[in-house]
Amino acid sequence: MAMLDDDGKSSSSAVRSLARGLAILRYVNKMGEVRPGEIAKALDVPRPTVYRLLETLEELGYVAFSATSSNVRVTRLAAALGDGHALTSEICEAAGPLFAEYSSRLVWPLDLSVYNNAAMIIQETTHGRSPLSIDRGMTGVRLPVLRTSAGRAYLSFCPDQERDLILDHIRRLEDPEDLPFLEARWLNRLIGETRARGIAIRDAGEFRPQTASIAAPVLLDGDLLGCVSLIWIRSAMDSARALEEFGDPLLEIAGKMGEALSG
């Protein structure tokens, strides 16, 4: 006869639930962010069981559901698992409440992106809730570095050595669309102007021609963690107006994210 634990469950059932919970936690940590349905399929665990165990892990503080999508990520409490996704998870946790606070005020969609392997990866976004967005399903989308405001902000505020490595990587990829933006004079002007403004601009149709964007760096004690972008339809306004109306709020969001992370 199976022994019962303090909650009246058989010990074998409790051990099985614990094993499944740990497997789910390891899988989320490995993937960085993932949908519950994907976990169920990958681990061959019934979807209701996955949701139940994720709810338990969330109550315990080990995972958190995205504020802007159905994805789940590990939290700072799980940082001891030793995976680089923990920091990204912290950035996303800081972005969620701020995006919710500012989205109704700014209306235009916001993105949080981090650098990875010659691209900026969107981690959080309000595209799905913005009535002015012409894009959907942007979480996880890879953006080119040289042709987006997020990438330009990252290049402008990252350390010189890191910038050189990123540019060398992009040159090796030999994407024809990037070649005009690798010219040294253009890059130097871009970096100087972006640092002076504190905000990077994409407004010439070089990527997603229907839209334009501005981006600000998220800094923690001088270290660059990612970038926050605001995207608008190009025909609606020019970049000068966008900077005037939305530049300060965007800098506020980036600054508050850094403060939240330092806390």
PDB file of C-alpha atoms in Angstrom:
ATOM      1  CA  MET A   1       0.000   0.000   0.000  1.00  0.00           C
ATOM      2  CA  ALA A   2       1.386   3.445  -0.953  1.00  0.00           C
ATOM      3  CA  MET A   3       2.315   5.792   1.870  1.00  0.00           C
ATOM      4  CA  LEU A   4       0.475   9.115   2.097  1.00  0.00           C
ATOM      5  CA  ASP A   5       2.131  12.493   2.469  1.00  0.00           C
ATOM      6  CA  ASP A   6       0.825  15.362   4.634  1.00  0.00           C
ATOM      7  CA  ASP A   7      -1.683  16.382   1.935  1.00  0.00           C
ATOM      8  CA  GLY A   8      -3.135  12.907   1.624  1.00  0.00           C
ATOM      9  CA  LYS A   9      -1.440  12.152  -1.698  1.00  0.00           C
ATOM     10  CA  SER A  10       0.512   8.981  -2.249  1.00  0.00           C
ATOM     11  CA  SER A  11       4.262   9.481  -1.964  1.00  0.00           C
ATOM     12  CA  SER A  12       4.741   8.056  -5.443  1.00  0.00           C
ATOM     13  CA  SER A  13       2.299  10.624  -6.847  1.00  0.00           C
ATOM     14  CA  ALA A  14       4.044  13.439  -4.991  1.00  0.00           C
ATOM     15  CA  VAL A  15       7.439  12.335  -6.295  1.00  0.00           C
ATOM     16  CA  ARG A  16       6.068  12.169  -9.837  1.00  0.00           C
ATOM     17  CA  SER A  17       4.646  15.685  -9.553  1.00  0.00           C
ATOM     18  CA  LEU A  18       7.959  16.961  -8.181  1.00  0.00           C
ATOM     19  CA  ALA A  19       9.887  15.292 -11.011  1.00  0.00           C
ATOM     20  CA  ARG A  20       7.562  16.792 -13.599  1.00  0.00           C
ATOM     21  CA  GLY A  21       7.762  20.220 -11.991  1.00  0.00           C
ATOM     22  CA  LEU A  22      11.562  20.143 -12.029  1.00  0.00           C
ATOM     23  CA  ALA A  23      11.569  18.937 -15.633  1.00  0.00           C
ATOM     24  CA  ILE A  24       9.304  21.822 -16.602  1.00  0.00           C
ATOM     25  CA  LEU A  25      11.487  24.320 -14.747  1.00  0.00           C
ATOM     26  CA  ARG A  26      14.628  23.000 -16.445  1.00  0.00           C
ATOM     27  CA  TYR A  27      12.946  23.142 -19.837  1.00  0.00           C
ATOM     28  CA  VAL A  28      11.738  26.734 -19.376  1.00  0.00           C
ATOM     29  CA  ASN A  29      15.208  27.730 -18.192  1.00  0.00           C
ATOM     30  CA  LYS A  30      16.785  26.024 -21.195  1.00  0.00           C
ATOM     31  CA  MET A  31      14.463  27.632 -23.738  1.00  0.00           C
ATOM     32  CA  GLY A  32      14.444  31.100 -22.184  1.00  0.00           C
ATOM     33  CA  GLU A  33      10.744  31.574 -22.897  1.00  0.00           C
ATOM     34  CA  VAL A  34       8.161  29.060 -24.053  1.00  0.00           C
ATOM     35  CA  ARG A  35       4.415  28.483 -24.306  1.00  0.00           C
ATOM     36  CA  PRO A  36       2.781  25.933 -22.016  1.00  0.00           C
ATOM     37  CA  GLY A  37       1.573  23.940 -25.019  1.00  0.00           C
ATOM     38  CA  GLU A  38       5.134  23.617 -26.272  1.00  0.00           C
ATOM     39  CA  ILE A  39       6.228  22.343 -22.858  1.00  0.00           C
ATOM     40  CA  ALA A  40       3.483  19.727 -22.884  1.00  0.00           C
ATOM     41  CA  LYS A  41       4.522  18.508 -26.320  1.00  0.00           C
ATOM     42  CA  ALA A  42       8.269  18.516 -25.630  1.00  0.00           C
ATOM     43  CA  LEU A  43       8.016  16.706 -22.277  1.00  0.00           C
ATOM     44  CA  ASP A  44       5.038  14.498 -23.161  1.00  0.00           C
ATOM     45  CA  VAL A  45       3.082  15.783 -20.172  1.00  0.00           C
ATOM     46  CA  PRO A  46      -0.679  16.467 -20.388  1.00  0.00           C
ATOM     47  CA  ARG A  47      -1.388  20.137 -20.969  1.00  0.00           C
ATOM     48  CA  PRO A  48      -3.664  20.521 -17.880  1.00  0.00           C
ATOM     49  CA  THR A  49      -0.833  19.076 -15.765  1.00  0.00           C
ATOM     50  CA  VAL A  50       1.637  21.543 -17.272  1.00  0.00           C
ATOM     51  CA  TYR A  51      -0.648  24.475 -16.467  1.00  0.00           C
ATOM     52  CA  ARG A  52      -1.197  23.210 -12.917  1.00  0.00           C
ATOM     53  CA  LEU A  53       2.526  22.797 -12.266  1.00  0.00           C
ATOM     54  CA  LEU A  54       3.325  26.164 -13.857  1.00  0.00           C
ATOM     55  CA  GLU A  55       0.777  27.800 -11.562  1.00  0.00           C
ATOM     56  CA  THR A  56       2.530  26.181  -8.598  1.00  0.00           C
ATOM     57  CA  LEU A  57       5.958  27.290  -9.823  1.00  0.00           C
ATOM     58  CA  GLU A  58       4.580  30.793 -10.335  1.00  0.00           C
ATOM     59  CA  GLU A  59       3.153  30.863  -6.805  1.00  0.00           C
ATOM     60  CA  LEU A  60       6.564  29.809  -5.505  1.00  0.00           C
ATOM     61  CA  GLY A  61       8.234  32.568  -7.515  1.00  0.00           C
ATOM     62  CA  TYR A  62      10.278  30.428  -9.905  1.00  0.00           C
ATOM     63  CA  VAL A  63       8.494  31.277 -13.151  1.00  0.00           C
ATOM     64  CA  ALA A  64       6.461  34.180 -14.448  1.00  0.00           C
ATOM     65  CA  PHE A  65       4.004  34.487 -17.307  1.00  0.00           C
ATOM     66  CA  SER A  66       4.719  37.298 -19.751  1.00  0.00           C
ATOM     67  CA  ALA A  67       2.590  40.400 -19.285  1.00  0.00           C
ATOM     68  CA  THR A  68       2.178  40.725 -23.048  1.00  0.00           C
ATOM     69  CA  SER A  69       2.055  37.142 -24.358  1.00  0.00           C
ATOM     70  CA  SER A  70       1.292  33.570 -23.294  1.00  0.00           C
ATOM     71  CA  ASN A  71       4.970  32.753 -22.811  1.00  0.00           C
ATOM     72  CA  VAL A  72       6.444  31.724 -19.476  1.00  0.00           C
ATOM     73  CA  ARG A  73       9.980  32.467 -18.266  1.00  0.00           C
ATOM     74  CA  VAL A  74      12.146  31.742 -15.244  1.00  0.00           C
ATOM     75  CA  THR A  75      12.393  34.519 -12.640  1.00  0.00           C
ATOM     76  CA  ARG A  76      15.283  36.020 -10.732  1.00  0.00           C
ATOM     77  CA  LEU A  77      14.656  33.441  -8.000  1.00  0.00           C
ATOM     78  CA  ALA A  78      15.691  30.803 -10.523  1.00  0.00           C
ATOM     79  CA  ALA A  79      18.909  32.631 -11.414  1.00  0.00           C
ATOM     80  CA  ALA A  80      20.852  30.048  -9.430  1.00  0.00           C
ATOM     81  CA  LEU A  81      20.058  27.580 -12.206  1.00  0.00           C
ATOM     82  CA  GLY A  82      23.012  29.193 -13.920  1.00  0.00           C
ATOM     83  CA  ASP A  83      21.537  30.057 -17.296  1.00  0.00           C
ATOM     84  CA  GLY A  84      21.870  33.396 -19.063  1.00  0.00           C
ATOM     85  CA  HIS A  85      18.118  33.556 -19.636  1.00  0.00           C
ATOM     86  CA  ALA A  86      17.623  34.560 -15.998  1.00  0.00           C
ATOM     87  CA  LEU A  87      18.837  38.107 -16.684  1.00  0.00           C
ATOM     88  CA  THR A  88      16.593  38.405 -19.733  1.00  0.00           C
ATOM     89  CA  SER A  89      13.748  37.227 -17.540  1.00  0.00           C
ATOM     90  CA  GLU A  90      14.470  40.002 -15.039  1.00  0.00           C
ATOM     91  CA  ILE A  91      14.437  42.609 -17.815  1.00  0.00           C
ATOM     92  CA  CYS A  92      11.089  41.302 -19.044  1.00  0.00           C
ATOM     93  CA  GLU A  93       9.656  41.360 -15.521  1.00  0.00           C
ATOM     94  CA  ALA A  94      10.668  45.007 -15.243  1.00  0.00           C
ATOM     95  CA  ALA A  95       9.213  45.839 -18.667  1.00  0.00           C
ATOM     96  CA  GLY A  96       5.773  44.269 -18.189  1.00  0.00           C
ATOM     97  CA  PRO A  97       4.292  46.715 -15.653  1.00  0.00           C
ATOM     98  CA  LEU A  98       5.878  49.719 -17.361  1.00  0.00           C
ATOM     99  CA  PHE A  99       4.556  48.714 -20.765  1.00  0.00           C
ATOM    100  CA  ALA A 100       1.101  48.300 -19.236  1.00  0.00           C
ATOM    101  CA  GLU A 101       1.371  51.730 -17.577  1.00  0.00           C
ATOM    102  CA  TYR A 102       2.549  53.604 -20.679  1.00  0.00           C
ATOM    103  CA  SER A 103       0.770  51.741 -23.480  1.00  0.00           C
ATOM    104  CA  SER A 104      -2.574  53.542 -23.080  1.00  0.00           C
ATOM    105  CA  ARG A 105      -0.788  56.880 -22.874  1.00  0.00           C
ATOM    106  CA  LEU A 106       1.494  56.391 -25.885  1.00  0.00           C
ATOM    107  CA  VAL A 107      -0.922  54.230 -27.951  1.00  0.00           C
ATOM    108  CA  TRP A 108       1.807  53.394 -30.490  1.00  0.00           C
ATOM    109  CA  PRO A 109       3.365  49.956 -29.826  1.00  0.00           C
ATOM    110  CA  LEU A 110       6.432  49.408 -27.660  1.00  0.00           C
ATOM    111  CA  ASP A 111       9.099  46.696 -27.929  1.00  0.00           C
ATOM    112  CA  LEU A 112      11.770  45.493 -25.532  1.00  0.00           C
ATOM    113  CA  SER A 113      14.638  43.792 -27.350  1.00  0.00           C
ATOM    114  CA  VAL A 114      18.005  42.333 -26.354  1.00  0.00           C
ATOM    115  CA  TYR A 115      21.076  41.621 -28.475  1.00  0.00           C
ATOM    116  CA  ASN A 116      21.849  38.043 -29.482  1.00  0.00           C
ATOM    117  CA  ASN A 117      23.982  36.661 -32.287  1.00  0.00           C
ATOM    118  CA  ALA A 118      23.978  39.612 -34.696  1.00  0.00           C
ATOM    119  CA  ALA A 119      20.317  40.470 -34.102  1.00  0.00           C
ATOM    120  CA  MET A 120      18.008  42.231 -31.689  1.00  0.00           C
ATOM    121  CA  ILE A 121      15.427  39.787 -30.312  1.00  0.00           C
ATOM    122  CA  ILE A 122      12.039  41.140 -29.213  1.00  0.00           C
ATOM    123  CA  GLN A 123      11.313  39.917 -25.680  1.00  0.00           C
ATOM    124  CA  GLU A 124       8.243  41.945 -24.738  1.00  0.00           C
ATOM    125  CA  THR A 125       5.883  43.979 -26.905  1.00  0.00           C
ATOM    126  CA  THR A 126       2.571  45.808 -26.876  1.00  0.00           C
ATOM    127  CA  HIS A 127       1.909  45.221 -30.587  1.00  0.00           C
ATOM    128  CA  GLY A 128      -0.908  42.860 -29.673  1.00  0.00           C
ATOM    129  CA  ARG A 129      -2.736  45.443 -27.589  1.00  0.00           C
ATOM    130  CA  SER A 130      -1.998  48.606 -29.590  1.00  0.00           C
ATOM    131  CA  PRO A 131      -4.818  49.684 -31.926  1.00  0.00           C
ATOM    132  CA  LEU A 132      -2.209  51.428 -34.098  1.00  0.00           C
ATOM    133  CA  SER A 133       0.015  48.398 -34.703  1.00  0.00           C
ATOM    134  CA  ILE A 134       0.148  46.825 -38.144  1.00  0.00           C
ATOM    135  CA  ASP A 135       2.231  43.896 -36.832  1.00  0.00           C
ATOM    136  CA  ARG A 136       1.233  40.982 -34.625  1.00  0.00           C
ATOM    137  CA  GLY A 137       3.054  38.107 -33.001  1.00  0.00           C
ATOM    138  CA  MET A 138       6.287  40.046 -32.625  1.00  0.00           C
ATOM    139  CA  THR A 139       7.641  38.330 -29.498  1.00  0.00           C
ATOM    140  CA  GLY A 140      10.781  36.408 -30.425  1.00  0.00           C
ATOM    141  CA  VAL A 141      11.207  38.142 -33.800  1.00  0.00           C
ATOM    142  CA  ARG A 142      14.844  38.755 -34.822  1.00  0.00           C
ATOM    143  CA  LEU A 143      15.547  42.320 -35.967  1.00  0.00           C
ATOM    144  CA  PRO A 144      18.601  43.430 -37.962  1.00  0.00           C
ATOM    145  CA  VAL A 145      21.063  45.519 -35.980  1.00  0.00           C
ATOM    146  CA  LEU A 146      22.042  48.169 -38.508  1.00  0.00           C
ATOM    147  CA  ARG A 147      18.571  48.795 -39.952  1.00  0.00           C
ATOM    148  CA  THR A 148      16.498  49.156 -36.756  1.00  0.00           C
ATOM    149  CA  SER A 149      16.417  51.803 -34.070  1.00  0.00           C
ATOM    150  CA  ALA A 150      16.919  49.153 -31.370  1.00  0.00           C
ATOM    151  CA  GLY A 151      20.049  47.843 -33.049  1.00  0.00           C
ATOM    152  CA  ARG A 152      21.368  51.338 -33.635  1.00  0.00           C
ATOM    153  CA  ALA A 153      20.778  52.253 -30.000  1.00  0.00           C
ATOM    154  CA  TYR A 154      22.574  49.094 -28.904  1.00  0.00           C
ATOM    155  CA  LEU A 155      25.564  49.787 -31.152  1.00  0.00           C
ATOM    156  CA  SER A 156      25.757  53.378 -29.929  1.00  0.00           C
ATOM    157  CA  PHE A 157      25.746  52.595 -26.214  1.00  0.00           C
ATOM    158  CA  CYS A 158      27.591  49.268 -25.986  1.00  0.00           C
ATOM    159  CA  PRO A 159      31.339  49.210 -25.165  1.00  0.00           C
ATOM    160  CA  ASP A 160      33.685  49.906 -28.089  1.00  0.00           C
ATOM    161  CA  GLN A 161      35.146  46.394 -28.033  1.00  0.00           C
ATOM    162  CA  GLU A 162      31.698  44.796 -28.158  1.00  0.00           C
ATOM    163  CA  ARG A 163      30.665  47.088 -31.019  1.00  0.00           C
ATOM    164  CA  ASP A 164      33.723  46.057 -33.032  1.00  0.00           C
ATOM    165  CA  LEU A 165      32.903  42.379 -32.513  1.00  0.00           C
ATOM    166  CA  ILE A 166      29.260  42.900 -33.538  1.00  0.00           C
ATOM    167  CA  LEU A 167      30.229  44.779 -36.691  1.00  0.00           C
ATOM    168  CA  ASP A 168      32.816  42.134 -37.618  1.00  0.00           C
ATOM    169  CA  HIS A 169      30.115  39.482 -37.214  1.00  0.00           C
ATOM    170  CA  ILE A 170      27.701  41.413 -39.425  1.00  0.00           C
ATOM    171  CA  ARG A 171      30.387  41.879 -42.087  1.00  0.00           C
ATOM    172  CA  ARG A 172      31.025  38.130 -42.143  1.00  0.00           C
ATOM    173  CA  LEU A 173      27.330  37.468 -42.737  1.00  0.00           C
ATOM    174  CA  GLU A 174      27.526  39.577 -45.931  1.00  0.00           C
ATOM    175  CA  ASP A 175      23.872  40.555 -46.028  1.00  0.00           C
ATOM    176  CA  PRO A 176      23.560  42.920 -49.024  1.00  0.00           C
ATOM    177  CA  GLU A 177      20.960  45.025 -47.202  1.00  0.00           C
ATOM    178  CA  ASP A 178      23.479  45.789 -44.443  1.00  0.00           C
ATOM    179  CA  LEU A 179      26.352  46.854 -46.688  1.00  0.00           C
ATOM    180  CA  PRO A 180      25.378  50.577 -47.059  1.00  0.00           C
ATOM    181  CA  PHE A 181      25.264  50.900 -43.255  1.00  0.00           C
ATOM    182  CA  LEU A 182      28.742  49.474 -42.648  1.00  0.00           C
ATOM    183  CA  GLU A 183      30.500  52.480 -44.139  1.00  0.00           C
ATOM    184  CA  ALA A 184      32.727  54.011 -41.436  1.00  0.00           C
ATOM    185  CA  ARG A 185      31.661  57.629 -41.950  1.00  0.00           C
ATOM    186  CA  TRP A 186      27.969  56.723 -41.694  1.00  0.00           C
ATOM    187  CA  LEU A 187      28.556  54.632 -38.571  1.00  0.00           C
ATOM    188  CA  ASN A 188      30.544  57.361 -36.822  1.00  0.00           C
ATOM    189  CA  ARG A 189      27.844  59.940 -37.561  1.00  0.00           C
ATOM    190  CA  LEU A 190      25.105  57.565 -36.381  1.00  0.00           C
ATOM    191  CA  ILE A 191      26.845  56.811 -33.095  1.00  0.00           C
ATOM    192  CA  GLY A 192      27.661  60.471 -32.409  1.00  0.00           C
ATOM    193  CA  GLU A 193      24.126  61.687 -33.123  1.00  0.00           C
ATOM    194  CA  THR A 194      22.500  58.856 -31.187  1.00  0.00           C
ATOM    195  CA  ARG A 195      24.635  59.420 -28.105  1.00  0.00           C
ATOM    196  CA  ALA A 196      23.937  63.153 -28.226  1.00  0.00           C
ATOM    197  CA  ARG A 197      20.164  62.578 -28.387  1.00  0.00           C
ATOM    198  CA  GLY A 198      20.118  59.539 -26.135  1.00  0.00           C
ATOM    199  CA  ILE A 199      17.750  57.978 -28.698  1.00  0.00           C
ATOM    200  CA  ALA A 200      18.281  56.151 -31.999  1.00  0.00           C
ATOM    201  CA  ILE A 201      16.085  56.664 -35.071  1.00  0.00           C
ATOM    202  CA  ARG A 202      14.902  54.512 -38.000  1.00  0.00           C
ATOM    203  CA  ASP A 203      12.834  56.590 -40.421  1.00  0.00           C
ATOM    204  CA  ALA A 204      14.053  56.056 -43.983  1.00  0.00           C
ATOM    205  CA  GLY A 205      12.235  52.860 -44.922  1.00  0.00           C
ATOM    206  CA  GLU A 206      15.365  50.757 -44.469  1.00  0.00           C
ATOM    207  CA  PHE A 207      13.400  48.070 -42.586  1.00  0.00           C
ATOM    208  CA  ARG A 208       9.636  47.458 -42.625  1.00  0.00           C
ATOM    209  CA  PRO A 209       9.065  50.410 -44.981  1.00  0.00           C
ATOM    210  CA  GLN A 210       5.583  51.193 -43.651  1.00  0.00           C
ATOM    211  CA  THR A 211       6.879  51.977 -40.169  1.00  0.00           C
ATOM    212  CA  ALA A 212       9.507  54.046 -38.383  1.00  0.00           C
ATOM    213  CA  SER A 213      10.824  53.814 -34.823  1.00  0.00           C
ATOM    214  CA  ILE A 214      12.898  55.345 -32.078  1.00  0.00           C
ATOM    215  CA  ALA A 215      14.781  53.434 -29.369  1.00  0.00           C
ATOM    216  CA  ALA A 216      16.451  54.140 -26.043  1.00  0.00           C
ATOM    217  CA  PRO A 217      19.002  52.002 -24.155  1.00  0.00           C
ATOM    218  CA  VAL A 218      18.197  50.225 -20.889  1.00  0.00           C
ATOM    219  CA  LEU A 219      21.209  50.705 -18.619  1.00  0.00           C
ATOM    220  CA  LEU A 220      22.041  49.245 -15.228  1.00  0.00           C
ATOM    221  CA  ASP A 221      25.011  50.889 -13.505  1.00  0.00           C
ATOM    222  CA  GLY A 222      26.365  51.793 -16.936  1.00  0.00           C
ATOM    223  CA  ASP A 223      25.937  48.301 -18.370  1.00  0.00           C
ATOM    224  CA  LEU A 224      23.740  47.985 -21.452  1.00  0.00           C
ATOM    225  CA  LEU A 225      21.030  45.338 -21.052  1.00  0.00           C
ATOM    226  CA  GLY A 226      18.679  45.970 -23.966  1.00  0.00           C
ATOM    227  CA  CYS A 227      16.645  48.625 -25.750  1.00  0.00           C
ATOM    228  CA  VAL A 228      13.087  49.937 -25.652  1.00  0.00           C
ATOM    229  CA  SER A 229      11.532  51.024 -28.945  1.00  0.00           C
ATOM    230  CA  LEU A 230       8.410  52.896 -30.004  1.00  0.00           C
ATOM    231  CA  ILE A 231       7.087  52.103 -33.494  1.00  0.00           C
ATOM    232  CA  TRP A 232       4.741  54.222 -35.615  1.00  0.00           C
ATOM    233  CA  ILE A 233       3.327  54.296 -39.157  1.00  0.00           C
ATOM    234  CA  ARG A 234       5.581  56.492 -41.285  1.00  0.00           C
ATOM    235  CA  SER A 235       2.738  58.295 -43.015  1.00  0.00           C
ATOM    236  CA  ALA A 236       1.317  59.412 -39.655  1.00  0.00           C
ATOM    237  CA  MET A 237       4.214  61.642 -38.570  1.00  0.00           C
ATOM    238  CA  ASP A 238       7.888  62.383 -39.140  1.00  0.00           C
ATOM    239  CA  SER A 239      10.739  61.590 -36.758  1.00  0.00           C
ATOM    240  CA  ALA A 240      11.013  65.166 -35.486  1.00  0.00           C
ATOM    241  CA  ARG A 241       7.443  65.053 -34.227  1.00  0.00           C
ATOM    242  CA  ALA A 242       7.938  61.557 -32.833  1.00  0.00           C
ATOM    243  CA  LEU A 243      10.986  62.685 -30.858  1.00  0.00           C
ATOM    244  CA  GLU A 244       9.148  65.748 -29.573  1.00  0.00           C
ATOM    245  CA  GLU A 245       6.050  63.832 -28.442  1.00  0.00           C
ATOM    246  CA  PHE A 246       7.473  60.463 -27.448  1.00  0.00           C
ATOM    247  CA  GLY A 247      11.198  60.890 -26.843  1.00  0.00           C
ATOM    248  CA  ASP A 248      10.932  61.857 -23.176  1.00  0.00           C
ATOM    249  CA  PRO A 249       8.384  59.141 -22.284  1.00  0.00           C
ATOM    250  CA  LEU A 250      10.578  56.531 -23.980  1.00  0.00           C
ATOM    251  CA  LEU A 251      13.594  57.677 -21.977  1.00  0.00           C
ATOM    252  CA  GLU A 252      11.429  57.525 -18.845  1.00  0.00           C
ATOM    253  CA  ILE A 253      10.506  53.906 -19.540  1.00  0.00           C
ATOM    254  CA  ALA A 254      14.133  52.919 -20.152  1.00  0.00           C
ATOM    255  CA  GLY A 255      15.247  54.754 -17.018  1.00  0.00           C
ATOM    256  CA  LYS A 256      12.558  53.207 -14.835  1.00  0.00           C
ATOM    257  CA  MET A 257      13.475  49.751 -16.121  1.00  0.00           C
ATOM    258  CA  GLY A 258      17.050  50.326 -15.021  1.00  0.00           C
ATOM    259  CA  GLU A 259      15.849  51.528 -11.624  1.00  0.00           C
ATOM    260  CA  ALA A 260      13.608  48.478 -11.219  1.00  0.00           C
ATOM    261  CA  LEU A 261      16.497  46.152 -12.026  1.00  0.00           C
ATOM    262  CA  SER A 262      18.846  47.908  -9.627  1.00  0.00           C
ATOM    263  CA  GLY A 263      16.220  47.532  -6.902  1.00  0.00           C
TER     264      GLY A 263
END
